[in-house]
PDB file of C-alpha atoms in Angstrom:
ATOM      1  CA  UNK A  30      -5.909  52.403 -11.585  1.00 94.00           C
ATOM      2  CA  UNK A  31      -5.230  52.051 -15.319  1.00 96.00           C
ATOM      3  CA  UNK A  32      -8.071  49.574 -15.697  1.00 95.00           C
ATOM      4  CA  UNK A  33     -10.438  51.902 -13.826  1.00 95.00           C
ATOM      5  CA  UNK A  34      -9.376  54.802 -16.066  1.00 97.00           C
ATOM      6  CA  UNK A  35      -9.991  52.721 -19.182  1.00 97.00           C
ATOM      7  CA  UNK A  36     -13.281  51.203 -18.031  1.00 97.00           C
ATOM      8  CA  UNK A  37     -14.713  54.315 -16.422  1.00 97.00           C
ATOM      9  CA  UNK A  38     -13.888  56.435 -19.486  1.00 97.00           C
ATOM     10  CA  UNK A  39     -15.764  53.951 -21.681  1.00 97.00           C
ATOM     11  CA  UNK A  40     -18.645  53.765 -19.231  1.00 97.00           C
ATOM     12  CA  UNK A  41     -18.922  57.548 -19.069  1.00 96.00           C
ATOM     13  CA  UNK A  42     -18.886  57.742 -22.883  1.00 97.00           C
ATOM     14  CA  UNK A  43     -21.799  55.311 -22.874  1.00 97.00           C
ATOM     15  CA  UNK A  44     -23.743  57.582 -20.500  1.00 97.00           C
ATOM     16  CA  UNK A  45     -23.177  55.692 -17.255  1.00 97.00           C
ATOM     17  CA  UNK A  46     -23.351  57.973 -14.223  1.00 97.00           C
ATOM     18  CA  UNK A  47     -23.221  55.480 -11.330  1.00 97.00           C
ATOM     19  CA  UNK A  48     -21.086  52.387 -10.823  1.00 96.00           C
ATOM     20  CA  UNK A  49     -22.666  49.441  -8.989  1.00 93.00           C
ATOM     21  CA  UNK A  50     -20.996  46.350  -7.646  1.00 88.00           C
ATOM     22  CA  UNK A  51     -21.593  43.382  -5.420  1.00 87.00           C
ATOM     23  CA  UNK A  52     -18.390  42.679  -3.526  1.00 86.00           C
ATOM     24  CA  UNK A  53     -17.203  45.287  -1.033  1.00 88.00           C
ATOM     25  CA  UNK A  54     -13.584  44.089  -1.295  1.00 88.00           C
ATOM     26  CA  UNK A  55     -13.556  45.287  -4.922  1.00 90.00           C
ATOM     27  CA  UNK A  56     -14.794  48.795  -4.099  1.00 94.00           C
ATOM     28  CA  UNK A  57     -12.503  51.113  -2.170  1.00 95.00           C
ATOM     29  CA  UNK A  58     -11.079  54.623  -2.241  1.00 96.00           C
ATOM     30  CA  UNK A  59      -9.447  53.954  -5.605  1.00 96.00           C
ATOM     31  CA  UNK A  60     -12.837  53.093  -7.091  1.00 96.00           C
ATOM     32  CA  UNK A  61     -14.392  56.197  -5.568  1.00 97.00           C
ATOM     33  CA  UNK A  62     -11.505  58.448  -6.647  1.00 98.00           C
ATOM     34  CA  UNK A  63     -11.483  57.157 -10.217  1.00 97.00           C
ATOM     35  CA  UNK A  64     -15.266  57.344 -10.507  1.00 97.00           C
ATOM     36  CA  UNK A  65     -15.151  60.951  -9.341  1.00 97.00           C
ATOM     37  CA  UNK A  66     -12.371  61.765 -11.834  1.00 97.00           C
ATOM     38  CA  UNK A  67     -14.609  60.441 -14.608  1.00 97.00           C
ATOM     39  CA  UNK A  68     -17.699  62.298 -13.442  1.00 97.00           C
ATOM     40  CA  UNK A  69     -19.475  59.274 -11.998  1.00 98.00           C
ATOM     41  CA  UNK A  70     -20.771  58.245  -8.616  1.00 98.00           C
ATOM     42  CA  UNK A  71     -20.597  54.931  -6.815  1.00 98.00           C
ATOM     43  CA  UNK A  72     -23.172  52.708  -5.132  1.00 97.00           C
ATOM     44  CA  UNK A  73     -20.860  51.262  -2.483  1.00 97.00           C
ATOM     45  CA  UNK A  74     -21.581  47.563  -2.090  1.00 97.00           C
ATOM     46  CA  UNK A  75     -21.399  45.531   1.063  1.00 97.00           C
ATOM     47  CA  UNK A  76     -22.027  41.830   0.660  1.00 94.00           C
ATOM     48  CA  UNK A  77     -24.211  40.276   3.336  1.00 96.00           C
ATOM     49  CA  UNK A  78     -23.704  36.537   3.227  1.00 94.00           C
ATOM     50  CA  UNK A  79     -26.838  34.378   3.098  1.00 93.00           C
ATOM     51  CA  UNK A  80     -24.909  31.664   4.946  1.00 94.00           C
ATOM     52  CA  UNK A  81     -24.576  33.675   8.146  1.00 96.00           C
ATOM     53  CA  UNK A  82     -26.808  32.773  11.060  1.00 96.00           C
ATOM     54  CA  UNK A  83     -28.793  35.995  11.462  1.00 96.00           C
ATOM     55  CA  UNK A  84     -30.475  34.588  14.566  1.00 95.00           C
ATOM     56  CA  UNK A  85     -27.081  34.606  16.321  1.00 97.00           C
ATOM     57  CA  UNK A  86     -26.462  37.775  18.358  1.00 97.00           C
ATOM     58  CA  UNK A  87     -22.678  37.476  18.024  1.00 98.00           C
ATOM     59  CA  UNK A  88     -22.982  37.276  14.227  1.00 98.00           C
ATOM     60  CA  UNK A  89     -25.250  40.322  14.275  1.00 98.00           C
ATOM     61  CA  UNK A  90     -22.775  42.275  16.406  1.00 98.00           C
ATOM     62  CA  UNK A  91     -19.846  41.392  14.141  1.00 98.00           C
ATOM     63  CA  UNK A  92     -21.731  42.422  10.995  1.00 98.00           C
ATOM     64  CA  UNK A  93     -23.042  45.571  12.684  1.00 98.00           C
ATOM     65  CA  UNK A  94     -19.537  46.616  13.748  1.00 98.00           C
ATOM     66  CA  UNK A  95     -18.008  45.878  10.331  1.00 97.00           C
ATOM     67  CA  UNK A  96     -20.730  47.716   8.425  1.00 98.00           C
ATOM     68  CA  UNK A  97     -20.624  50.791  10.642  1.00 98.00           C
ATOM     69  CA  UNK A  98     -16.815  50.956  10.322  1.00 98.00           C
ATOM     70  CA  UNK A  99     -17.240  50.662   6.536  1.00 97.00           C
ATOM     71  CA  UNK A 100     -19.798  53.492   6.532  1.00 98.00           C
ATOM     72  CA  UNK A 101     -17.505  55.663   8.631  1.00 98.00           C
ATOM     73  CA  UNK A 102     -14.570  55.111   6.283  1.00 97.00           C
ATOM     74  CA  UNK A 103     -16.393  56.118   3.074  1.00 98.00           C
ATOM     75  CA  UNK A 104     -19.325  58.387   4.000  1.00 98.00           C
ATOM     76  CA  UNK A 105     -17.505  61.647   3.259  1.00 98.00           C
ATOM     77  CA  UNK A 106     -16.299  60.744  -0.223  1.00 98.00           C
ATOM     78  CA  UNK A 107     -17.916  62.996  -2.841  1.00 98.00           C
ATOM     79  CA  UNK A 108     -18.381  60.117  -5.320  1.00 98.00           C
ATOM     80  CA  UNK A 109     -20.546  58.134  -2.915  1.00 98.00           C
ATOM     81  CA  UNK A 110     -24.166  58.123  -4.135  1.00 98.00           C
ATOM     82  CA  UNK A 111     -25.823  55.313  -2.202  1.00 98.00           C
ATOM     83  CA  UNK A 112     -25.009  52.476   0.187  1.00 98.00           C
ATOM     84  CA  UNK A 113     -25.791  49.222  -1.589  1.00 97.00           C
ATOM     85  CA  UNK A 114     -25.922  46.735   1.239  1.00 96.00           C
ATOM     86  CA  UNK A 115     -26.997  43.197   0.462  1.00 93.00           C
ATOM     87  CA  UNK A 116     -27.729  41.658  -2.897  1.00 92.00           C
ATOM     88  CA  UNK A 117     -30.356  38.955  -3.301  1.00 92.00           C
ATOM     89  CA  UNK A 118     -29.754  37.665   0.215  1.00 94.00           C
ATOM     90  CA  UNK A 119     -33.303  36.406   0.748  1.00 92.00           C
ATOM     91  CA  UNK A 120     -33.189  34.721  -2.660  1.00 88.00           C
ATOM     92  CA  UNK A 121     -30.400  32.550  -1.288  1.00 88.00           C
ATOM     93  CA  UNK A 122     -32.156  31.832   2.020  1.00 90.00           C
ATOM     94  CA  UNK A 123     -35.744  30.951   1.014  1.00 87.00           C
ATOM     95  CA  UNK A 124     -37.563  29.758  -2.089  1.00 71.00           C
ATOM     96  CA  UNK A 125     -39.534  32.440  -3.931  1.00 66.00           C
ATOM     97  CA  UNK A 126     -43.270  32.691  -3.463  1.00 62.00           C
ATOM     98  CA  UNK A 127     -43.898  31.568  -7.040  1.00 58.00           C
ATOM     99  CA  UNK A 128     -42.665  28.044  -6.273  1.00 59.00           C
ATOM    100  CA  UNK A 129     -45.567  26.773  -4.148  1.00 64.00           C
ATOM    101  CA  UNK A 130     -44.484  23.142  -4.571  1.00 63.00           C
ATOM    102  CA  UNK A 131     -41.099  23.907  -2.990  1.00 72.00           C
ATOM    103  CA  UNK A 132     -41.604  24.216   0.733  1.00 80.00           C
ATOM    104  CA  UNK A 133     -39.251  26.278   2.852  1.00 78.00           C
ATOM    105  CA  UNK A 134     -37.991  24.555   5.962  1.00 85.00           C
ATOM    106  CA  UNK A 135     -38.794  26.091   9.360  1.00 87.00           C
ATOM    107  CA  UNK A 136     -35.078  26.903   9.661  1.00 91.00           C
ATOM    108  CA  UNK A 137     -35.082  28.775   6.343  1.00 89.00           C
ATOM    109  CA  UNK A 138     -38.171  30.736   7.355  1.00 89.00           C
ATOM    110  CA  UNK A 139     -36.593  31.599  10.712  1.00 94.00           C
ATOM    111  CA  UNK A 140     -33.414  32.732   8.930  1.00 95.00           C
ATOM    112  CA  UNK A 141     -35.378  34.881   6.454  1.00 94.00           C
ATOM    113  CA  UNK A 142     -37.314  36.564   9.260  1.00 96.00           C
ATOM    114  CA  UNK A 143     -34.146  37.065  11.300  1.00 97.00           C
ATOM    115  CA  UNK A 144     -32.298  38.497   8.307  1.00 97.00           C
ATOM    116  CA  UNK A 145     -35.125  40.927   7.511  1.00 97.00           C
ATOM    117  CA  UNK A 146     -35.371  42.114  11.138  1.00 97.00           C
ATOM    118  CA  UNK A 147     -31.611  42.483  11.410  1.00 98.00           C
ATOM    119  CA  UNK A 148     -31.405  44.216   8.038  1.00 98.00           C
ATOM    120  CA  UNK A 149     -33.888  46.885   9.112  1.00 97.00           C
ATOM    121  CA  UNK A 150     -31.999  47.426  12.359  1.00 97.00           C
ATOM    122  CA  UNK A 151     -28.707  47.620  10.463  1.00 98.00           C
ATOM    123  CA  UNK A 152     -29.841  50.098   7.821  1.00 98.00           C
ATOM    124  CA  UNK A 153     -31.400  52.273  10.518  1.00 98.00           C
ATOM    125  CA  UNK A 154     -28.036  52.403  12.298  1.00 98.00           C
ATOM    126  CA  UNK A 155     -26.332  53.151   8.978  1.00 98.00           C
ATOM    127  CA  UNK A 156     -28.687  56.037   8.333  1.00 98.00           C
ATOM    128  CA  UNK A 157     -27.988  57.466  11.788  1.00 98.00           C
ATOM    129  CA  UNK A 158     -24.248  57.234  11.053  1.00 98.00           C
ATOM    130  CA  UNK A 159     -24.716  58.831   7.614  1.00 98.00           C
ATOM    131  CA  UNK A 160     -28.054  60.573   7.059  1.00 98.00           C
ATOM    132  CA  UNK A 161     -26.907  62.089   3.748  1.00 98.00           C
ATOM    133  CA  UNK A 162     -26.910  58.919   1.614  1.00 98.00           C
ATOM    134  CA  UNK A 163     -29.773  56.528   0.912  1.00 98.00           C
ATOM    135  CA  UNK A 164     -29.517  52.786   1.464  1.00 98.00           C
ATOM    136  CA  UNK A 165     -30.355  50.263  -1.260  1.00 97.00           C
ATOM    137  CA  UNK A 166     -31.227  46.572  -1.066  1.00 95.00           C
ATOM    138  CA  UNK A 167     -31.334  44.632  -4.322  1.00 93.00           C
ATOM    139  CA  UNK A 168     -33.437  41.507  -4.428  1.00 91.00           C
ATOM    140  CA  UNK A 169     -34.174  38.918  -7.079  1.00 87.00           C
ATOM    141  CA  UNK A 170     -37.535  39.846  -8.589  1.00 83.00           C
ATOM    142  CA  UNK A 171     -40.144  41.280  -6.208  1.00 86.00           C
ATOM    143  CA  UNK A 172     -41.115  37.967  -4.625  1.00 83.00           C
ATOM    144  CA  UNK A 173     -39.054  38.594  -1.499  1.00 87.00           C
ATOM    145  CA  UNK A 174     -40.495  42.019  -0.804  1.00 89.00           C
ATOM    146  CA  UNK A 175     -42.899  40.814   1.876  1.00 89.00           C
ATOM    147  CA  UNK A 176     -40.037  39.704   4.141  1.00 92.00           C
ATOM    148  CA  UNK A 177     -38.459  43.146   4.095  1.00 94.00           C
ATOM    149  CA  UNK A 178     -41.782  45.028   4.032  1.00 94.00           C
ATOM    150  CA  UNK A 179     -43.010  43.267   7.165  1.00 95.00           C
ATOM    151  CA  UNK A 180     -39.775  44.032   9.017  1.00 96.00           C
ATOM    152  CA  UNK A 181     -39.835  47.676   7.856  1.00 96.00           C
ATOM    153  CA  UNK A 182     -43.433  48.131   8.971  1.00 96.00           C
ATOM    154  CA  UNK A 183     -43.005  46.431  12.345  1.00 94.00           C
ATOM    155  CA  UNK A 184     -42.001  49.624  14.159  1.00 93.00           C
ATOM    156  CA  UNK A 185     -44.078  52.128  12.175  1.00 92.00           C
ATOM    157  CA  UNK A 186     -41.037  54.297  11.396  1.00 94.00           C
ATOM    158  CA  UNK A 187     -40.971  55.643   7.823  1.00 94.00           C
ATOM    159  CA  UNK A 188     -37.666  55.194   6.038  1.00 96.00           C
ATOM    160  CA  UNK A 189     -37.903  57.452   2.995  1.00 96.00           C
ATOM    161  CA  UNK A 190     -34.153  57.090   2.520  1.00 97.00           C
ATOM    162  CA  UNK A 191     -34.445  53.327   1.851  1.00 97.00           C
ATOM    163  CA  UNK A 192     -34.569  51.997  -1.703  1.00 96.00           C
ATOM    164  CA  UNK A 193     -35.802  48.498  -2.487  1.00 94.00           C
ATOM    165  CA  UNK A 194     -34.521  47.490  -5.902  1.00 93.00           C
ATOM    166  CA  UNK A 195     -35.182  44.367  -7.879  1.00 90.00           C
ATOM    167  CA  UNK A 196     -33.214  42.471 -10.473  1.00 89.00           C
ATOM    168  CA  UNK A 197     -35.621  40.807 -12.903  1.00 89.00           C
ATOM    169  CA  UNK A 198     -34.468  37.628 -14.607  1.00 86.00           C
ATOM    170  CA  UNK A 199     -37.744  36.197 -15.832  1.00 85.00           C
ATOM    171  CA  UNK A 200     -40.430  37.348 -18.204  1.00 89.00           C
ATOM    172  CA  UNK A 201     -42.169  39.029 -15.259  1.00 86.00           C
ATOM    173  CA  UNK A 202     -40.723  42.530 -15.817  1.00 90.00           C
ATOM    174  CA  UNK A 203     -44.027  43.962 -17.039  1.00 92.00           C
ATOM    175  CA  UNK A 204     -45.870  42.359 -14.117  1.00 89.00           C
ATOM    176  CA  UNK A 205     -43.347  43.684 -11.616  1.00 88.00           C
ATOM    177  CA  UNK A 206     -43.598  47.209 -13.006  1.00 89.00           C
ATOM    178  CA  UNK A 207     -47.408  47.136 -13.374  1.00 91.00           C
ATOM    179  CA  UNK A 208     -48.042  45.862  -9.850  1.00 85.00           C
ATOM    180  CA  UNK A 209     -45.338  47.829  -8.092  1.00 80.00           C
TER     181      UNK A 209
END
């Protein structure tokens, strides 16, 4: 609590209004309470492991149950701004499109497709459980967008509450912004 008070006070002084993270075990009611005390909101993270077998129905059910319990436990907190579920998952499953000499295995492609399909199903269930907060996926660059885009478009349902964010590590920032 003391560390949150110290860090959040400094962050607020610097103009920060929302705290992001990656690991759900590090974000809890204390984080939300302290963020609220310091006039900030929280993008609640839930880490989706790239090592899970997203083609496995039992794995899907376990993740689905855990995520929906997580949503239920935090959705009413006033500091909650957005659900931040998954961070660069596809980046850890398949090679980016800009590496044409690196070929993805059929297993990696199947996993990427399964993850994207499952992700869309999962965020749709999350939104039904909490229609008041948007859902955010962060990816590495924009080179994984097509996996998620194809899964999102497969049922024709608009999801205006979904945010696709990108972390840019290369010199492609201008290209990403210009072609977005």
